[in-house]
mmCIF file with all atom_site columns, C-alpha atoms in Angstrom:
data_model
loop_
_atom_site.group_PDB
_atom_site.id
_atom_site.type_symbol
_atom_site.label_atom_id
_atom_site.label_alt_id
_atom_site.label_comp_id
_atom_site.label_asym_id
_atom_site.label_entity_id
_atom_site.label_seq_id
_atom_site.pdbx_PDB_ins_code
_atom_site.Cartn_x
_atom_site.Cartn_y
_atom_site.Cartn_z
_atom_site.occupancy
_atom_site.B_iso_or_equiv
_atom_site.pdbx_formal_charge
_atom_site.auth_seq_id
_atom_site.auth_comp_id
_atom_site.auth_asym_id
_atom_site.auth_atom_id
_atom_site.pdbx_PDB_model_num
ATOM 1   C CA . ARG A 1 1   ? -5.298  7.674   17.003  1.00 0.00 ? 1   ARG A CA 1
ATOM 2   C CA . ARG A 1 2   ? -2.708  4.967   16.429  1.00 0.00 ? 2   ARG A CA 1
ATOM 3   C CA . GLY A 1 3   ? -3.774  1.468   17.362  1.00 0.00 ? 3   GLY A CA 1
ATOM 4   C CA . THR A 1 4   ? -7.498  2.127   17.049  1.00 0.00 ? 4   THR A CA 1
ATOM 5   C CA . SER A 1 5   ? -10.017 0.710   14.636  1.00 0.00 ? 5   SER A CA 1
ATOM 6   C CA . HIS A 1 6   ? -13.277 1.901   13.154  1.00 0.00 ? 6   HIS A CA 1
ATOM 7   C CA . ARG A 1 7   ? -15.823 -0.084  11.244  1.00 0.00 ? 7   ARG A CA 1
ATOM 8   C CA . LEU A 1 8   ? -18.344 1.401   8.871   1.00 0.00 ? 8   LEU A CA 1
ATOM 9   C CA . ALA A 1 9   ? -21.274 -1.009  8.612   1.00 0.00 ? 9   ALA A CA 1
ATOM 10  C CA . ALA A 1 10  ? -24.110 -0.171  6.263   1.00 0.00 ? 10  ALA A CA 1
ATOM 11  C CA . PRO A 1 11  ? -26.068 -1.654  3.358   1.00 0.00 ? 11  PRO A CA 1
ATOM 12  C CA . PRO A 1 12  ? -24.596 -1.530  -0.158  1.00 0.00 ? 12  PRO A CA 1
ATOM 13  C CA . GLY A 1 13  ? -24.651 1.921   -1.747  1.00 0.00 ? 13  GLY A CA 1
ATOM 14  C CA . SER A 1 14  ? -24.371 3.798   1.566   1.00 0.00 ? 14  SER A CA 1
ATOM 15  C CA . TYR A 1 15  ? -21.076 5.541   0.691   1.00 0.00 ? 15  TYR A CA 1
ATOM 16  C CA . LYS A 1 16  ? -18.809 3.420   2.917   1.00 0.00 ? 16  LYS A CA 1
ATOM 17  C CA . THR A 1 17  ? -16.081 3.227   0.271   1.00 0.00 ? 17  THR A CA 1
ATOM 18  C CA . ALA A 1 18  ? -16.467 6.904   -0.688  1.00 0.00 ? 18  ALA A CA 1
ATOM 19  C CA . THR A 1 19  ? -16.101 7.959   2.947   1.00 0.00 ? 19  THR A CA 1
ATOM 20  C CA . MET A 1 20  ? -13.064 5.770   3.480   1.00 0.00 ? 20  MET A CA 1
ATOM 21  C CA . LEU A 1 21  ? -11.447 6.988   0.231   1.00 0.00 ? 21  LEU A CA 1
ATOM 22  C CA . ARG A 1 22  ? -11.754 10.588  1.437   1.00 0.00 ? 22  ARG A CA 1
ATOM 23  C CA . LEU A 1 23  ? -10.148 9.628   4.746   1.00 0.00 ? 23  LEU A CA 1
ATOM 24  C CA . ALA A 1 24  ? -7.355  7.659   3.054   1.00 0.00 ? 24  ALA A CA 1
ATOM 25  C CA . ARG A 1 25  ? -6.571  10.528  0.702   1.00 0.00 ? 25  ARG A CA 1
ATOM 26  C CA . GLY A 1 26  ? -6.569  12.970  3.604   1.00 0.00 ? 26  GLY A CA 1
ATOM 27  C CA . TYR A 1 27  ? -4.177  10.826  5.639   1.00 0.00 ? 27  TYR A CA 1
ATOM 28  C CA . ALA A 1 28  ? -1.834  10.379  2.662   1.00 0.00 ? 28  ALA A CA 1
ATOM 29  C CA . GLU A 1 29  ? -1.877  14.114  1.904   1.00 0.00 ? 29  GLU A CA 1
ATOM 30  C CA . SER A 1 30  ? -0.977  14.863  5.534   1.00 0.00 ? 30  SER A CA 1
ATOM 31  C CA . VAL A 1 31  ? 2.155   12.672  5.405   1.00 0.00 ? 31  VAL A CA 1
ATOM 32  C CA . HIS A 1 32  ? 0.771   9.408   6.823   1.00 0.00 ? 32  HIS A CA 1
ATOM 33  C CA . ARG A 1 33  ? 1.544   6.060   5.214   1.00 0.00 ? 33  ARG A CA 1
ATOM 34  C CA . VAL A 1 34  ? -1.734  4.473   4.084   1.00 0.00 ? 34  VAL A CA 1
ATOM 35  C CA . GLU A 1 35  ? -2.432  0.931   2.883   1.00 0.00 ? 35  GLU A CA 1
ATOM 36  C CA . TRP A 1 36  ? -5.721  0.292   1.067   1.00 0.00 ? 36  TRP A CA 1
ATOM 37  C CA . LEU A 1 37  ? -6.726  -3.378  0.843   1.00 0.00 ? 37  LEU A CA 1
ATOM 38  C CA . ALA A 1 38  ? -9.239  -3.554  -1.993  1.00 0.00 ? 38  ALA A CA 1
ATOM 39  C CA . ALA A 1 39  ? -11.165 -6.784  -1.954  1.00 0.00 ? 39  ALA A CA 1
ATOM 40  C CA . GLU A 1 40  ? -13.478 -5.952  -4.845  1.00 0.00 ? 40  GLU A CA 1
ATOM 41  C CA . MET A 1 41  ? -12.256 -2.887  -6.794  1.00 0.00 ? 41  MET A CA 1
ATOM 42  C CA . SER A 1 42  ? -9.291  -2.554  -9.082  1.00 0.00 ? 42  SER A CA 1
ATOM 43  C CA . ARG A 1 43  ? -6.450  -0.117  -8.399  1.00 0.00 ? 43  ARG A CA 1
ATOM 44  C CA . GLU A 1 44  ? -7.546  1.930   -11.434 1.00 0.00 ? 44  GLU A CA 1
ATOM 45  C CA . GLU A 1 45  ? -11.140 2.247   -10.172 1.00 0.00 ? 45  GLU A CA 1
ATOM 46  C CA . LEU A 1 46  ? -9.928  3.415   -6.764  1.00 0.00 ? 46  LEU A CA 1
ATOM 47  C CA . VAL A 1 47  ? -7.573  6.006   -8.254  1.00 0.00 ? 47  VAL A CA 1
ATOM 48  C CA . GLN A 1 48  ? -10.318 7.312   -10.555 1.00 0.00 ? 48  GLN A CA 1
ATOM 49  C CA . ARG A 1 49  ? -12.698 7.674   -7.609  1.00 0.00 ? 49  ARG A CA 1
ATOM 50  C CA . MET A 1 50  ? -10.058 9.508   -5.565  1.00 0.00 ? 50  MET A CA 1
ATOM 51  C CA . VAL A 1 51  ? -9.260  11.865  -8.455  1.00 0.00 ? 51  VAL A CA 1
ATOM 52  C CA . CYS A 1 52  ? -12.947 12.670  -8.920  1.00 0.00 ? 52  CYS A CA 1
ATOM 53  C CA . GLN A 1 53  ? -13.378 13.288  -5.184  1.00 0.00 ? 53  GLN A CA 1
ATOM 54  C CA . ALA A 1 54  ? -10.313 15.538  -5.055  1.00 0.00 ? 54  ALA A CA 1
ATOM 55  C CA . ALA A 1 55  ? -11.577 17.409  -8.141  1.00 0.00 ? 55  ALA A CA 1
ATOM 56  C CA . GLY A 1 56  ? -15.103 17.725  -6.774  1.00 0.00 ? 56  GLY A CA 1
ATOM 57  C CA . LEU A 1 57  ? -16.520 15.971  -9.830  1.00 0.00 ? 57  LEU A CA 1
ATOM 58  C CA . GLY A 1 58  ? -18.660 12.904  -10.433 1.00 0.00 ? 58  GLY A CA 1
ATOM 59  C CA . MET A 1 59  ? -17.262 9.804   -12.115 1.00 0.00 ? 59  MET A CA 1
ATOM 60  C CA . ALA A 1 60  ? -19.121 10.684  -15.320 1.00 0.00 ? 60  ALA A CA 1
ATOM 61  C CA . ALA A 1 61  ? -16.785 13.670  -15.744 1.00 0.00 ? 61  ALA A CA 1
ATOM 62  C CA . LEU A 1 62  ? -13.831 11.369  -16.466 1.00 0.00 ? 62  LEU A CA 1
ATOM 63  C CA . ALA A 1 63  ? -15.838 9.427   -19.021 1.00 0.00 ? 63  ALA A CA 1
ATOM 64  C CA . SER A 1 64  ? -16.954 12.555  -20.860 1.00 0.00 ? 64  SER A CA 1
ATOM 65  C CA . GLU A 1 65  ? -15.308 13.039  -24.249 1.00 0.00 ? 65  GLU A CA 1
ATOM 66  C CA . THR A 1 66  ? -16.119 16.749  -24.113 1.00 0.00 ? 66  THR A CA 1
ATOM 67  C CA . MET A 1 67  ? -14.866 17.653  -20.664 1.00 0.00 ? 67  MET A CA 1
ATOM 68  C CA . PRO A 1 68  ? -15.178 21.401  -20.043 1.00 0.00 ? 68  PRO A CA 1
ATOM 69  C CA . ALA A 1 69  ? -11.911 23.278  -19.482 1.00 0.00 ? 69  ALA A CA 1
ATOM 70  C CA . ASP A 1 70  ? -12.714 24.010  -15.820 1.00 0.00 ? 70  ASP A CA 1
ATOM 71  C CA . HIS A 1 71  ? -13.308 20.302  -15.187 1.00 0.00 ? 71  HIS A CA 1
ATOM 72  C CA . ARG A 1 72  ? -10.044 19.438  -16.959 1.00 0.00 ? 72  ARG A CA 1
ATOM 73  C CA . ARG A 1 73  ? -8.164  21.905  -14.740 1.00 0.00 ? 73  ARG A CA 1
ATOM 74  C CA . ALA A 1 74  ? -9.836  20.481  -11.621 1.00 0.00 ? 74  ALA A CA 1
ATOM 75  C CA . VAL A 1 75  ? -8.788  16.955  -12.647 1.00 0.00 ? 75  VAL A CA 1
ATOM 76  C CA . GLU A 1 76  ? -5.224  18.138  -13.337 1.00 0.00 ? 76  GLU A CA 1
ATOM 77  C CA . ARG A 1 77  ? -5.032  19.778  -9.878  1.00 0.00 ? 77  ARG A CA 1
ATOM 78  C CA . ALA A 1 78  ? -6.448  16.616  -8.270  1.00 0.00 ? 78  ALA A CA 1
ATOM 79  C CA . CYS A 1 79  ? -3.873  14.446  -10.073 1.00 0.00 ? 79  CYS A CA 1
ATOM 80  C CA . ALA A 1 80  ? -1.095  16.781  -8.906  1.00 0.00 ? 80  ALA A CA 1
ATOM 81  C CA . ARG A 1 81  ? -2.349  16.563  -5.301  1.00 0.00 ? 81  ARG A CA 1
ATOM 82  C CA . MET A 1 82  ? -2.378  12.784  -5.477  1.00 0.00 ? 82  MET A CA 1
ATOM 83  C CA . ALA A 1 83  ? 1.071   12.692  -7.081  1.00 0.00 ? 83  ALA A CA 1
ATOM 84  C CA . ALA A 1 84  ? 2.384   14.882  -4.251  1.00 0.00 ? 84  ALA A CA 1
ATOM 85  C CA . SER A 1 85  ? 1.443   12.087  -1.830  1.00 0.00 ? 85  SER A CA 1
ATOM 86  C CA . GLY A 1 86  ? 4.101   9.973   -3.528  1.00 0.00 ? 86  GLY A CA 1
ATOM 87  C CA . ASP A 1 87  ? 4.214   6.425   -2.262  1.00 0.00 ? 87  ASP A CA 1
ATOM 88  C CA . ARG A 1 88  ? 2.342   7.202   0.964   1.00 0.00 ? 88  ARG A CA 1
ATOM 89  C CA . LEU A 1 89  ? -0.813  5.601   -0.457  1.00 0.00 ? 89  LEU A CA 1
ATOM 90  C CA . ALA A 1 90  ? -0.421  1.961   -1.467  1.00 0.00 ? 90  ALA A CA 1
ATOM 91  C CA . VAL A 1 91  ? -3.176  -0.257  -2.851  1.00 0.00 ? 91  VAL A CA 1
ATOM 92  C CA . THR A 1 92  ? -3.287  -4.040  -2.609  1.00 0.00 ? 92  THR A CA 1
ATOM 93  C CA . VAL A 1 93  ? -6.012  -5.750  -4.627  1.00 0.00 ? 93  VAL A CA 1
ATOM 94  C CA . ALA A 1 94  ? -7.830  -9.065  -4.172  1.00 0.00 ? 94  ALA A CA 1
ATOM 95  C CA . PRO A 1 95  ? -7.377  -11.634 -2.991  1.00 0.00 ? 95  PRO A CA 1
ATOM 96  C CA . ILE A 1 96  ? -6.942  -10.160 0.493   1.00 0.00 ? 96  ILE A CA 1
ATOM 97  C CA . GLY A 1 97  ? -6.108  -12.548 3.305   1.00 0.00 ? 97  GLY A CA 1
ATOM 98  C CA . CYS A 1 98  ? -4.662  -12.420 6.785   1.00 0.00 ? 98  CYS A CA 1
ATOM 99  C CA . LYS A 1 99  ? -1.117  -12.272 5.384   1.00 0.00 ? 99  LYS A CA 1
ATOM 100 C CA . GLU A 1 100 ? -1.908  -9.061  3.463   1.00 0.00 ? 100 GLU A CA 1
ATOM 101 C CA . VAL A 1 101 ? -3.591  -7.499  6.507   1.00 0.00 ? 101 VAL A CA 1
ATOM 102 C CA . GLU A 1 102 ? -0.569  -8.297  8.706   1.00 0.00 ? 102 GLU A CA 1
ATOM 103 C CA . ARG A 1 103 ? 1.898   -6.941  6.105   1.00 0.00 ? 103 ARG A CA 1
ATOM 104 C CA . ALA A 1 104 ? -0.116  -3.741  5.707   1.00 0.00 ? 104 ALA A CA 1
ATOM 105 C CA . SER A 1 105 ? -0.220  -3.149  9.459   1.00 0.00 ? 105 SER A CA 1
ATOM 106 C CA . GLU A 1 106 ? 3.558   -3.483  9.652   1.00 0.00 ? 106 GLU A CA 1
ATOM 107 C CA . CYS A 1 107 ? 4.274   -0.781  7.067   1.00 0.00 ? 107 CYS A CA 1
ATOM 108 C CA . ALA A 1 108 ? 1.382   1.695   7.365   1.00 0.00 ? 108 ALA A CA 1
ATOM 109 C CA . ASP A 1 109 ? 0.078   4.203   9.859   1.00 0.00 ? 109 ASP A CA 1
ATOM 110 C CA . VAL A 1 110 ? -3.493  3.505   8.733   1.00 0.00 ? 110 VAL A CA 1
ATOM 111 C CA . VAL A 1 111 ? -4.916  0.413   7.019   1.00 0.00 ? 111 VAL A CA 1
ATOM 112 C CA . PHE A 1 112 ? -8.211  0.546   5.124   1.00 0.00 ? 112 PHE A CA 1
ATOM 113 C CA . ILE A 1 113 ? -10.005 -2.725  4.388   1.00 0.00 ? 113 ILE A CA 1
ATOM 114 C CA . ASP A 1 114 ? -12.810 -2.641  1.836   1.00 0.00 ? 114 ASP A CA 1
ATOM 115 C CA . TYR A 1 115 ? -14.536 -4.826  2.832   1.00 0.00 ? 115 TYR A CA 1
ATOM 116 C CA . LEU A 1 116 ? -14.450 -7.141  5.850   1.00 0.00 ? 116 LEU A CA 1
ATOM 117 C CA . GLN A 1 117 ? -16.561 -9.999  4.491   1.00 0.00 ? 117 GLN A CA 1
ATOM 118 C CA . LEU A 1 118 ? -14.143 -10.474 1.573   1.00 0.00 ? 118 LEU A CA 1
ATOM 119 C CA . VAL A 1 119 ? -11.002 -10.993 3.691   1.00 0.00 ? 119 VAL A CA 1
ATOM 120 C CA . ARG A 1 120 ? -10.011 -14.620 3.185   1.00 0.00 ? 120 ARG A CA 1
ATOM 121 C CA . HIS A 1 121 ? -9.476  -16.780 6.224   1.00 0.00 ? 121 HIS A CA 1
ATOM 122 C CA . PRO A 1 122 ? -6.415  -19.092 6.076   1.00 0.00 ? 122 PRO A CA 1
ATOM 123 C CA . ASN A 1 123 ? -8.707  -22.053 6.773   1.00 0.00 ? 123 ASN A CA 1
ATOM 124 C CA . PRO A 1 124 ? -11.343 -22.194 3.999   1.00 0.00 ? 124 PRO A CA 1
ATOM 125 C CA . ASN A 1 125 ? -13.503 -24.475 6.159   1.00 0.00 ? 125 ASN A CA 1
ATOM 126 C CA . VAL A 1 126 ? -14.166 -21.680 8.675   1.00 0.00 ? 126 VAL A CA 1
ATOM 127 C CA . ARG A 1 127 ? -17.462 -20.083 7.673   1.00 0.00 ? 127 ARG A CA 1
ATOM 128 C CA . GLY A 1 128 ? -20.045 -17.557 8.772   1.00 0.00 ? 128 GLY A CA 1
ATOM 129 C CA . HIS A 1 129 ? -19.713 -15.250 11.722  1.00 0.00 ? 129 HIS A CA 1
ATOM 130 C CA . GLU A 1 130 ? -16.888 -17.350 13.172  1.00 0.00 ? 130 GLU A CA 1
ATOM 131 C CA . ARG A 1 131 ? -14.754 -16.391 10.169  1.00 0.00 ? 131 ARG A CA 1
ATOM 132 C CA . ILE A 1 132 ? -15.571 -12.685 10.604  1.00 0.00 ? 132 ILE A CA 1
ATOM 133 C CA . GLU A 1 133 ? -14.844 -12.880 14.335  1.00 0.00 ? 133 GLU A CA 1
ATOM 134 C CA . GLU A 1 134 ? -11.470 -14.526 13.729  1.00 0.00 ? 134 GLU A CA 1
ATOM 135 C CA . VAL A 1 135 ? -10.517 -11.916 11.124  1.00 0.00 ? 135 VAL A CA 1
ATOM 136 C CA . MET A 1 136 ? -11.544 -9.143  13.545  1.00 0.00 ? 136 MET A CA 1
ATOM 137 C CA . ALA A 1 137 ? -9.443  -10.798 16.278  1.00 0.00 ? 137 ALA A CA 1
ATOM 138 C CA . MET A 1 138 ? -6.471  -10.868 13.889  1.00 0.00 ? 138 MET A CA 1
ATOM 139 C CA . ILE A 1 139 ? -7.005  -7.157  13.118  1.00 0.00 ? 139 ILE A CA 1
ATOM 140 C CA . ALA A 1 140 ? -7.105  -6.424  16.873  1.00 0.00 ? 140 ALA A CA 1
ATOM 141 C CA . GLU A 1 141 ? -3.831  -8.285  17.358  1.00 0.00 ? 141 GLU A CA 1
ATOM 142 C CA . CYS A 1 142 ? -2.209  -6.421  14.446  1.00 0.00 ? 142 CYS A CA 1
ATOM 143 C CA . LYS A 1 143 ? -3.243  -2.994  15.681  1.00 0.00 ? 143 LYS A CA 1
ATOM 144 C CA . GLN A 1 144 ? -2.020  -3.759  19.197  1.00 0.00 ? 144 GLN A CA 1
ATOM 145 C CA . ARG A 1 145 ? 1.291   -5.167  17.973  1.00 0.00 ? 145 ARG A CA 1
ATOM 146 C CA . THR A 1 146 ? 2.096   -2.544  15.332  1.00 0.00 ? 146 THR A CA 1
ATOM 147 C CA . GLY A 1 147 ? 0.147   0.534   16.404  1.00 0.00 ? 147 GLY A CA 1
ATOM 148 C CA . ALA A 1 148 ? -1.492  0.835   12.986  1.00 0.00 ? 148 ALA A CA 1
ATOM 149 C CA . GLY A 1 149 ? -4.979  2.273   12.867  1.00 0.00 ? 149 GLY A CA 1
ATOM 150 C CA . PHE A 1 150 ? -7.663  0.379   10.953  1.00 0.00 ? 150 PHE A CA 1
ATOM 151 C CA . SER A 1 151 ? -10.732 1.570   9.087   1.00 0.00 ? 151 SER A CA 1
ATOM 152 C CA . VAL A 1 152 ? -12.871 -1.317  7.890   1.00 0.00 ? 152 VAL A CA 1
ATOM 153 C CA . ALA A 1 153 ? -15.994 -1.346  5.709   1.00 0.00 ? 153 ALA A CA 1
ATOM 154 C CA . SER A 1 154 ? -18.497 -4.036  6.526   1.00 0.00 ? 154 SER A CA 1
ATOM 155 C CA . ALA A 1 155 ? -21.456 -4.969  4.364   1.00 0.00 ? 155 ALA A CA 1
ATOM 156 C CA . GLN A 1 156 ? -24.787 -5.058  6.114   1.00 0.00 ? 156 GLN A CA 1
ATOM 157 C CA . GLY A 1 157 ? -27.751 -6.822  4.587   1.00 0.00 ? 157 GLY A CA 1
ATOM 158 C CA . ARG A 1 158 ? -30.931 -5.071  3.536   1.00 0.00 ? 158 ARG A CA 1
ATOM 159 C CA . ASP A 1 159 ? -33.120 -8.139  4.053   1.00 0.00 ? 159 ASP A CA 1
ATOM 160 C CA . GLY A 1 160 ? -35.756 -8.391  6.762   1.00 0.00 ? 160 GLY A CA 1
ATOM 161 C CA . SER A 1 161 ? -37.050 -6.019  9.413   1.00 0.00 ? 161 SER A CA 1
ATOM 162 C CA . GLU A 1 162 ? -38.329 -3.286  7.063   1.00 0.00 ? 162 GLU A CA 1
ATOM 163 C CA . GLY A 1 163 ? -34.964 -1.462  7.100   1.00 0.00 ? 163 GLY A CA 1
ATOM 164 C CA . GLU A 1 164 ? -34.474 -1.639  10.875  1.00 0.00 ? 164 GLU A CA 1
ATOM 165 C CA . ARG A 1 165 ? -31.375 -3.208  12.399  1.00 0.00 ? 165 ARG A CA 1
ATOM 166 C CA . HIS A 1 166 ? -32.208 -6.793  13.205  1.00 0.00 ? 166 HIS A CA 1
ATOM 167 C CA . ILE A 1 167 ? -30.322 -10.031 13.786  1.00 0.00 ? 167 ILE A CA 1
ATOM 168 C CA . HIS A 1 168 ? -31.066 -11.060 10.181  1.00 0.00 ? 168 HIS A CA 1
ATOM 169 C CA . ASN A 1 169 ? -29.409 -7.989  8.638   1.00 0.00 ? 169 ASN A CA 1
ATOM 170 C CA . ALA A 1 170 ? -26.851 -7.042  11.295  1.00 0.00 ? 170 ALA A CA 1
ATOM 171 C CA . THR A 1 171 ? -23.138 -7.248  10.654  1.00 0.00 ? 171 THR A CA 1
ATOM 172 C CA . LYS A 1 172 ? -21.667 -10.298 12.317  1.00 0.00 ? 172 LYS A CA 1
ATOM 173 C CA . GLY A 1 173 ? -18.424 -10.230 14.241  1.00 0.00 ? 173 GLY A CA 1
ATOM 174 C CA . SER A 1 174 ? -16.867 -7.856  16.720  1.00 0.00 ? 174 SER A CA 1
ATOM 175 C CA . SER A 1 175 ? -19.266 -5.083  17.730  1.00 0.00 ? 175 SER A CA 1
#
């Protein structure tokens, strides 16, 4: 729904980016304008991951020098599907700051931020959970003003509490 936000918070390696890439591709294929703000991956890495997802193949398939013909056809179909989305899927790479988040919300139906802790605050002296809270407040203002939906990945620590959610490994910021 327009003007809503979702945050995926989980430890590293929990498929947050993979899940959001599937959603972003789905939105773009169904004629929605999508902005992906990539704070740690390159545009090429993101496109490769999307192609592999759309083809139903692992990333190793693209690296294979002896790709089977059925894999090659699946990759070609996936590339054609992505090309059919045209310019509905835009990627902005690091550094990502408040200015990029605001711009994305003004021109997209859905904004994906991967990931929250890497969004730069305009004041470099603001640290810790206060920085995350201010970025989340800025996202809330953007979604209310523009109607853009937001999907945000948030890294959650693995340290402490034997894998249970605890204050020492919880994601800081807006709940």
